[in-house]
Tab-separated table of C-alpha atoms and ligand atoms in Angstrom:
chain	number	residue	atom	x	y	z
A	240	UNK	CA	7.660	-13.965	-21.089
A	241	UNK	CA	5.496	-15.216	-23.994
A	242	UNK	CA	5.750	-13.995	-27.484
A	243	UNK	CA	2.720	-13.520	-29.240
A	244	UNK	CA	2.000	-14.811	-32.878
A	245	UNK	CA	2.542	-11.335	-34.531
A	246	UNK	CA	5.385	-11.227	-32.307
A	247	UNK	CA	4.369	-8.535	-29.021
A	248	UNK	CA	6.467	-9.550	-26.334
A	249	UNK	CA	4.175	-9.954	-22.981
A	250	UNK	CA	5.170	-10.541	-19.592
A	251	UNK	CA	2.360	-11.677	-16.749
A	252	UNK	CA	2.718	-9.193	-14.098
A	253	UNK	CA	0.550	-11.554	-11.689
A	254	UNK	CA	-1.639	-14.408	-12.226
A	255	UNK	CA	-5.104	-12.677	-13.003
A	256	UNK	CA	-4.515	-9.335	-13.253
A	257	UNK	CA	-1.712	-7.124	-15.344
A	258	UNK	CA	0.860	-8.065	-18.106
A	259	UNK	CA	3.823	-6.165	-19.449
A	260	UNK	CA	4.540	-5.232	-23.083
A	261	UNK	CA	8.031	-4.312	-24.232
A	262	UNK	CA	7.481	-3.088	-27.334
A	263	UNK	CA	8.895	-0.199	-29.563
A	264	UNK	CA	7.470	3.437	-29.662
A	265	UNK	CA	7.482	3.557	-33.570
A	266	UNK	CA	5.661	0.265	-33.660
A	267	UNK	CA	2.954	0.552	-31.370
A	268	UNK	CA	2.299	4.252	-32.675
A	269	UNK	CA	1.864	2.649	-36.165
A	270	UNK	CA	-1.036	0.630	-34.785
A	271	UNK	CA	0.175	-2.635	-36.295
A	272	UNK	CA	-0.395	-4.286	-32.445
A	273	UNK	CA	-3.553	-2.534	-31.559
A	274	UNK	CA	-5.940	-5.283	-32.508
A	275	UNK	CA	-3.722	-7.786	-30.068
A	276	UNK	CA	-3.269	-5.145	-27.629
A	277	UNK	CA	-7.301	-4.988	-26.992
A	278	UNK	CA	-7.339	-8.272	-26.625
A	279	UNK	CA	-5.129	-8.284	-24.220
A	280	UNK	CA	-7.010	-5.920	-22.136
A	281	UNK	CA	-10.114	-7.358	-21.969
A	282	UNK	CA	-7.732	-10.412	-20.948
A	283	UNK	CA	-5.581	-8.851	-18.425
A	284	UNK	CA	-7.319	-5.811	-17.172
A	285	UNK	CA	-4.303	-3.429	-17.434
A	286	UNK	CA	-1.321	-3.325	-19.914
A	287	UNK	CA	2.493	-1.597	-18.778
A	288	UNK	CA	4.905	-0.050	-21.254
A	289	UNK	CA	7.695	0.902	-19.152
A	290	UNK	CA	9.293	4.122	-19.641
A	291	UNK	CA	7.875	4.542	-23.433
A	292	UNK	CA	8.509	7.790	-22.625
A	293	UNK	CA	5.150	9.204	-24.974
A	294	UNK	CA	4.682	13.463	-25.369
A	295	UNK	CA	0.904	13.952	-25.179
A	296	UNK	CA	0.518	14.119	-28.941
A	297	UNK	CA	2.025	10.288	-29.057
A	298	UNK	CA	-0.117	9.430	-26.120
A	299	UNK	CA	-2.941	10.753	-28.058
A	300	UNK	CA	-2.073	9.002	-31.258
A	301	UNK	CA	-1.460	5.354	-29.433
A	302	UNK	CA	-4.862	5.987	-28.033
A	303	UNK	CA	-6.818	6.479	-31.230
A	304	UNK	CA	-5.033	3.185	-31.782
A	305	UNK	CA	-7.130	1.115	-29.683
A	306	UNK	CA	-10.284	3.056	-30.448
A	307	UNK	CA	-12.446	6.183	-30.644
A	308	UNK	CA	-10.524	9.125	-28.749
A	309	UNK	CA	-12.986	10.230	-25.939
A	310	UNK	CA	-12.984	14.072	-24.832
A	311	UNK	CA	-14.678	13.809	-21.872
A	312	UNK	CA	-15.610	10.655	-19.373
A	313	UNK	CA	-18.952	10.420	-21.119
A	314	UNK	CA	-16.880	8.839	-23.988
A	315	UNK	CA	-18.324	11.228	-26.117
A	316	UNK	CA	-16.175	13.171	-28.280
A	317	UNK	CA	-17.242	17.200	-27.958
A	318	UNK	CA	-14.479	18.585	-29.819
A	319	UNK	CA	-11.565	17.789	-31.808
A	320	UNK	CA	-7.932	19.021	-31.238
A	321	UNK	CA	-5.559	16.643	-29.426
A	322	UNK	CA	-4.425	18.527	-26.880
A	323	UNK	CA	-7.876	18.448	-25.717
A	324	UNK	CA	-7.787	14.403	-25.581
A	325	UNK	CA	-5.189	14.993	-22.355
A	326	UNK	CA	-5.879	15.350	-18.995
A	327	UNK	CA	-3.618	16.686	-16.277
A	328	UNK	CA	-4.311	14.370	-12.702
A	329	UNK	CA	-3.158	15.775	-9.879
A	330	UNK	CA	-3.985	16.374	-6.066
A	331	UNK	CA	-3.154	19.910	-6.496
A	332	UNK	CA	-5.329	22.342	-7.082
A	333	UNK	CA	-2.750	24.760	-8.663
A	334	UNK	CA	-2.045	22.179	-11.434
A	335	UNK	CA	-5.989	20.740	-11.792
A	336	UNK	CA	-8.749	22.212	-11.692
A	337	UNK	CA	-10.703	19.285	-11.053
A	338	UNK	CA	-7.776	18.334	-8.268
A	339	UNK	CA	-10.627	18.526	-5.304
A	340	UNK	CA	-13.261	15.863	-6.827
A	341	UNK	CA	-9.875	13.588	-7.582
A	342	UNK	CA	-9.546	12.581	-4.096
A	343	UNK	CA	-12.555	10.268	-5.142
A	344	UNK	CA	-9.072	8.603	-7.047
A	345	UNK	CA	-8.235	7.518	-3.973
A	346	UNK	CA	-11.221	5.067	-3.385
A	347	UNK	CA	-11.626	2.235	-5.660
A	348	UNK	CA	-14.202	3.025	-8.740
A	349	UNK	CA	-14.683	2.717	-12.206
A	350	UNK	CA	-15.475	5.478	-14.138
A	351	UNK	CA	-18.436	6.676	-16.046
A	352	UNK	CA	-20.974	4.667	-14.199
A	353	UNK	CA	-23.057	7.803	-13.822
A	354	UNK	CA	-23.147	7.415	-17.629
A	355	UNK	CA	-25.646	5.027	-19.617
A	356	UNK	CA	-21.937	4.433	-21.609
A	357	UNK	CA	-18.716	4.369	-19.479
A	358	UNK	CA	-15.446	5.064	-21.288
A	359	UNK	CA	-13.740	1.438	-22.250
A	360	UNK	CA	-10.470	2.118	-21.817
A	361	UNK	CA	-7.935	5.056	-20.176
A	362	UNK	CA	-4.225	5.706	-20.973
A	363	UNK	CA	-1.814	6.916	-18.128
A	364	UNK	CA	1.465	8.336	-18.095
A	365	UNK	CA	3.766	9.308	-15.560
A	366	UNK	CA	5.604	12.742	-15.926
A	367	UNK	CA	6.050	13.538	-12.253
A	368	UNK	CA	6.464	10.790	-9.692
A	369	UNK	CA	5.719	11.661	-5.539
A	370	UNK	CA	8.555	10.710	-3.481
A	371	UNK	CA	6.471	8.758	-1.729
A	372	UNK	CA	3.328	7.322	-2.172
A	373	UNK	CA	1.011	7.197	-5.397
A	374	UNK	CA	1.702	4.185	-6.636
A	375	UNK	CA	-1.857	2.985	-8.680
A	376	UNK	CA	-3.669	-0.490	-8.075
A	377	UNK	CA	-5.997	-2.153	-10.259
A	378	UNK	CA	-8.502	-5.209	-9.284
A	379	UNK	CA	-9.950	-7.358	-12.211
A	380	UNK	CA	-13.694	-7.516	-11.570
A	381	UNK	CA	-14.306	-10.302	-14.043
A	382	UNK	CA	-12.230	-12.705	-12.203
A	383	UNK	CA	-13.846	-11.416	-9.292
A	384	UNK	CA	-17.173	-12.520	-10.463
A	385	UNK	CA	-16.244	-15.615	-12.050
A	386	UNK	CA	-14.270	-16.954	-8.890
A	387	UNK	CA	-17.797	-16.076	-6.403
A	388	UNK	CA	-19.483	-19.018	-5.215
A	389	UNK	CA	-22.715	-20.141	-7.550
A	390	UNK	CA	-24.883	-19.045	-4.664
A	391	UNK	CA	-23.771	-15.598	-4.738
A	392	UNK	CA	-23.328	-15.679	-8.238
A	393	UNK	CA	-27.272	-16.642	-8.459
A	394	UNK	CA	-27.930	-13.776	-5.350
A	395	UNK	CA	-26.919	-10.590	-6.883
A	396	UNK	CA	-28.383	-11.712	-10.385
A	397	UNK	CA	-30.736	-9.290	-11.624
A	398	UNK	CA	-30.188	-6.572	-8.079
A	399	UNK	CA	-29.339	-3.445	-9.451
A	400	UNK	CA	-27.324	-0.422	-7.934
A	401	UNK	CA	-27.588	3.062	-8.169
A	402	UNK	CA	-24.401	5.192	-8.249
A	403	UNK	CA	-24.455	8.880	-7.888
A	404	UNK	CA	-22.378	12.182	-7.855
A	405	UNK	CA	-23.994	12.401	-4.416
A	406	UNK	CA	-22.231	9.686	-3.024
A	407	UNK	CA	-18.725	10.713	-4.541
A	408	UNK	CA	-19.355	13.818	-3.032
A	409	UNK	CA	-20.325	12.517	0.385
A	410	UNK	CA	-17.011	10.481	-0.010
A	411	UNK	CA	-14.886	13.432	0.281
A	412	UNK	CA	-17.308	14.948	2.823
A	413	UNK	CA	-19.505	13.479	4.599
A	414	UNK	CA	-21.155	16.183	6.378
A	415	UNK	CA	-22.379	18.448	3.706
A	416	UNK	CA	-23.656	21.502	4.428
A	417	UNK	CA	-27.609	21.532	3.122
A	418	UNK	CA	-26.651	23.602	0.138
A	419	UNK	CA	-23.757	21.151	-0.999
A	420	UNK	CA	-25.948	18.501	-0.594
A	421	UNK	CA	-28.800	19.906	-2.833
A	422	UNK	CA	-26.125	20.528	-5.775
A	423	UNK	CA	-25.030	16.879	-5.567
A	424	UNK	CA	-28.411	15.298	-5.407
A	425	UNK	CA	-28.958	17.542	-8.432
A	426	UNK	CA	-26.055	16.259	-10.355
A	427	UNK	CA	-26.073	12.622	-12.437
A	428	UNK	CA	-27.502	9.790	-10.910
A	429	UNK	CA	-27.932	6.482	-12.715
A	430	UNK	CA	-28.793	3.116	-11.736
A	431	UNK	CA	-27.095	0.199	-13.072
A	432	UNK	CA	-27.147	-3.685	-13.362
A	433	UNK	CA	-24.491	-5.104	-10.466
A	434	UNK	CA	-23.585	-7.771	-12.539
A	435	UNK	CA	-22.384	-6.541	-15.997
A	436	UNK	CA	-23.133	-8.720	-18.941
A	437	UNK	CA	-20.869	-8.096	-21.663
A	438	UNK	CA	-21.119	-8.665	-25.478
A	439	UNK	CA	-18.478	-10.924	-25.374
A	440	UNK	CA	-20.080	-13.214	-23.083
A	441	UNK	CA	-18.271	-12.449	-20.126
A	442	UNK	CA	-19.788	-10.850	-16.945
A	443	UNK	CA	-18.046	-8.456	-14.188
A	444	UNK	CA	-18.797	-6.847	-10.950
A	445	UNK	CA	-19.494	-2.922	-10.932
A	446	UNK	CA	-18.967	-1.643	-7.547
A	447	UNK	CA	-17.037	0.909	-5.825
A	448	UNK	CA	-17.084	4.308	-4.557
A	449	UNK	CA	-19.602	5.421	-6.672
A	450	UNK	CA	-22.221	2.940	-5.625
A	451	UNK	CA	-24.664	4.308	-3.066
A	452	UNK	CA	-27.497	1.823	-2.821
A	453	UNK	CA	-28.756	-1.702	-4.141
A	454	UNK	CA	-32.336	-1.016	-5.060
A	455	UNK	CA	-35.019	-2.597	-2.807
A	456	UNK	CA	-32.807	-3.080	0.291
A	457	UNK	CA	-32.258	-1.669	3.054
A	458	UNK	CA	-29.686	0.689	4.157
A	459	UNK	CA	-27.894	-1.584	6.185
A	460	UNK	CA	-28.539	-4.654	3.727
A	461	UNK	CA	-27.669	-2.445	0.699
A	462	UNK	CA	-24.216	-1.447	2.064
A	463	UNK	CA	-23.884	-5.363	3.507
A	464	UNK	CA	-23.238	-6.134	-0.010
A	465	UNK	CA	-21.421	-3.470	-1.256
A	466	UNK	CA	-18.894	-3.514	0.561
A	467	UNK	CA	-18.680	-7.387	1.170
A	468	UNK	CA	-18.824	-7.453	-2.706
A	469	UNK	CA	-16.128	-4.478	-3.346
A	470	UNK	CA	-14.049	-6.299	-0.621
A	471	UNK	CA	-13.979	-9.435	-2.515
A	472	UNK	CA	-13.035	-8.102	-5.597
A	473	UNK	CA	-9.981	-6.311	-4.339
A	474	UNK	CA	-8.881	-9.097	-2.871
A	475	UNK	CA	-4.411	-9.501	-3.500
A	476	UNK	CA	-5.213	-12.118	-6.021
A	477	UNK	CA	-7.103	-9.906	-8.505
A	478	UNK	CA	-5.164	-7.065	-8.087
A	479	UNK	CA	-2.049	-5.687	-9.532
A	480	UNK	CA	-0.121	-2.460	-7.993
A	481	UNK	CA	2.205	-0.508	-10.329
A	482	UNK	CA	5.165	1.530	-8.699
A	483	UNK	CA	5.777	4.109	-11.334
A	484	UNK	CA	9.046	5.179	-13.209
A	485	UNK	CA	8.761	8.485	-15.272
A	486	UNK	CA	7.331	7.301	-18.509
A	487	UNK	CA	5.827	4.484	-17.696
A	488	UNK	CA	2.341	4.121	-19.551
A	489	UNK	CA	-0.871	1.769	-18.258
A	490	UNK	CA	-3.690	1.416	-20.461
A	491	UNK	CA	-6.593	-0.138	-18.355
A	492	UNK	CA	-9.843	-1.988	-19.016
A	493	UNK	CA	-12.374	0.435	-17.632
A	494	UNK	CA	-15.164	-2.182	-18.091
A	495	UNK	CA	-13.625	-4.991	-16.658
A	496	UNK	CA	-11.436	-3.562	-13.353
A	497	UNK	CA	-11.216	-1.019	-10.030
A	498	UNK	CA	-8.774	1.430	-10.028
A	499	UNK	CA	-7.673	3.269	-7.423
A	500	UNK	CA	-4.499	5.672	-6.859
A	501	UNK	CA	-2.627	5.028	-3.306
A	502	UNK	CA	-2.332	8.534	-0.949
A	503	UNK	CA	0.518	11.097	-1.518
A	504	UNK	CA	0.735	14.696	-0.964
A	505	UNK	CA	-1.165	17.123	-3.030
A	506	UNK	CA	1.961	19.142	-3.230
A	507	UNK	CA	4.451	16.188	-3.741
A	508	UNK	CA	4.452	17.505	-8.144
A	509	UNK	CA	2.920	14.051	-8.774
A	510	UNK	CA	1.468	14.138	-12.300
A	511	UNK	CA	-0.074	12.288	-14.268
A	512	UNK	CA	-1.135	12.714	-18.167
A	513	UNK	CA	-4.365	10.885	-19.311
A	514	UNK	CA	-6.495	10.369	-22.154
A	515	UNK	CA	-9.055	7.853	-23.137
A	516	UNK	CA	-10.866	5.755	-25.529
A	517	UNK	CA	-14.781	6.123	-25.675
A	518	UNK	CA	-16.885	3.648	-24.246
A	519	UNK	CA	-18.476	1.077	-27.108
A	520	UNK	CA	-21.218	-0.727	-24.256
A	521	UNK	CA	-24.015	0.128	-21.853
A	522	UNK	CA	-23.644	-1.636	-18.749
A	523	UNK	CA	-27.782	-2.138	-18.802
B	800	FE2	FE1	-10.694	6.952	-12.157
């Protein structure tokens, strides 16, 4: 456990990936930690309060803490009201009704990387737990990239990937009918650097389930190193896994680590509450 100057207790949850922050309610909803706290994330990838125990409009309010409240995952706020700012994830389609295209949260991804922006940051709460299963794993992508070799580091400069709609769809089913197919080709599309250089110097790996192709490979080349690469970055020693209590909140680094939620039943009541803070850099 390390204390912190201003005095935010933090506990490493495992060597490069994940800390801990017991911390009062009051006090982080008054903001005076939320400078430290995004420093932390870019340092740690993903932050824990256990059992904090938020309602949606706290969640909302700690989130316009760390940033610009985003209403949608183009980080881009479209409206105002707060209970807008909160999502409802869940495998069941009763509860979401966005529960089909959420099996994608099964596969490791970032998200936004259809978008020329993708959202910085995303808050998660537990309300309903699974009895089993659905625990959520994170894998920090710029210790990924800094711990490849300088050849590969030097190999994948400059490549860039394209990541699609298409191939989150073909994800969940991967014989689409014709018709299916046309819709996703139809829907966003964006290629992006592989290697992503950030403002504050640092860079990071953007693979994942919504990669489809490098440019300028082949098929068999292109997938070679996407999946060598996204195999290497979820390696056990950048990732953390969280086993959930009901209340527990994660805020993750979007930018800088893969998430991914581990299987459980679409009818176990697992839910989850999310909202998140607007992206503030391109990738490109
Ligand atoms: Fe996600």
């Amino acid at each position: 456990m390390a204390i912190t100057d201003r005095g935010l207790a933090v506990h490493d949850l495992a060597p490069n990936i994940g800390s801990r922050i017991d911390a009062d309610a009051d006090v982080l909803l008054s903001g005076k930690y939320a400078k430290e706290i995004r420093a932390l994330l870019e340092m740690r990838g993903v932050l824990i309060f256990p059992r904090i125990g938020f309602s949606d409009e706290q969640q909302v309010e700690f989130t316009s803490t760390l940033g610009t409240l985003a209403f949608d995952y183009n980080g881009v706020a479209v409206s105002e009201g707060k209970q807008q700012a909160i999502f409802k994830v869940s495998l069941d389609e009763a509860v979401s009704p966005t529960a089909r295209s959420l099996k994608n949260s099964l596969l490791w991804h970032l998200d936004g990387t259809t978008h020329e922006t993708p959202i910085l940051a995303s808050v998660l709460s537990a309300r309903q737990l699974a009895p089993e299963g659905g625990d959520t794993e994170w894998a920090n992508t710029y210790a990924a990239y800094e711990a490849l070799s300088a050849d590969d580091k030097q190999a994948i400069d400059g490549l860039r990937v394209v990541h699609s709609n298409l191939q989150l769809q073909r994800n969940i089913n991967p014989e689409l009918s014709y018709e299916q197919f046309r819709r996703a080709r139809n829907s966003p599309a964006r290629s992006q650097p592989l290697i992503w250089k950030h403002r504050n110097g640092r860079k990071s790996l953007v693979v994942g389930a919504t990669a489809g192709f490098v440019e300028g490979m082949t098929h068999d080349d292109s997938l070679d190193l996407l999946v060598r690469l996204r195999d290497w970055a979820t390696q056990p020693q950048f990732v953390y896994r969280h086993h959930w209590q009901v209340g527990d909140l994660a805020v993750w680094d979007n930018t800088g680590t893969l998430h991914r939620a581990l299987p459980y039943a679409p009818d176990s009541g697992r839910l989850m509450h999310r909202s998140m803070v607007a992206g503030e850099e391109s990738i490109g």
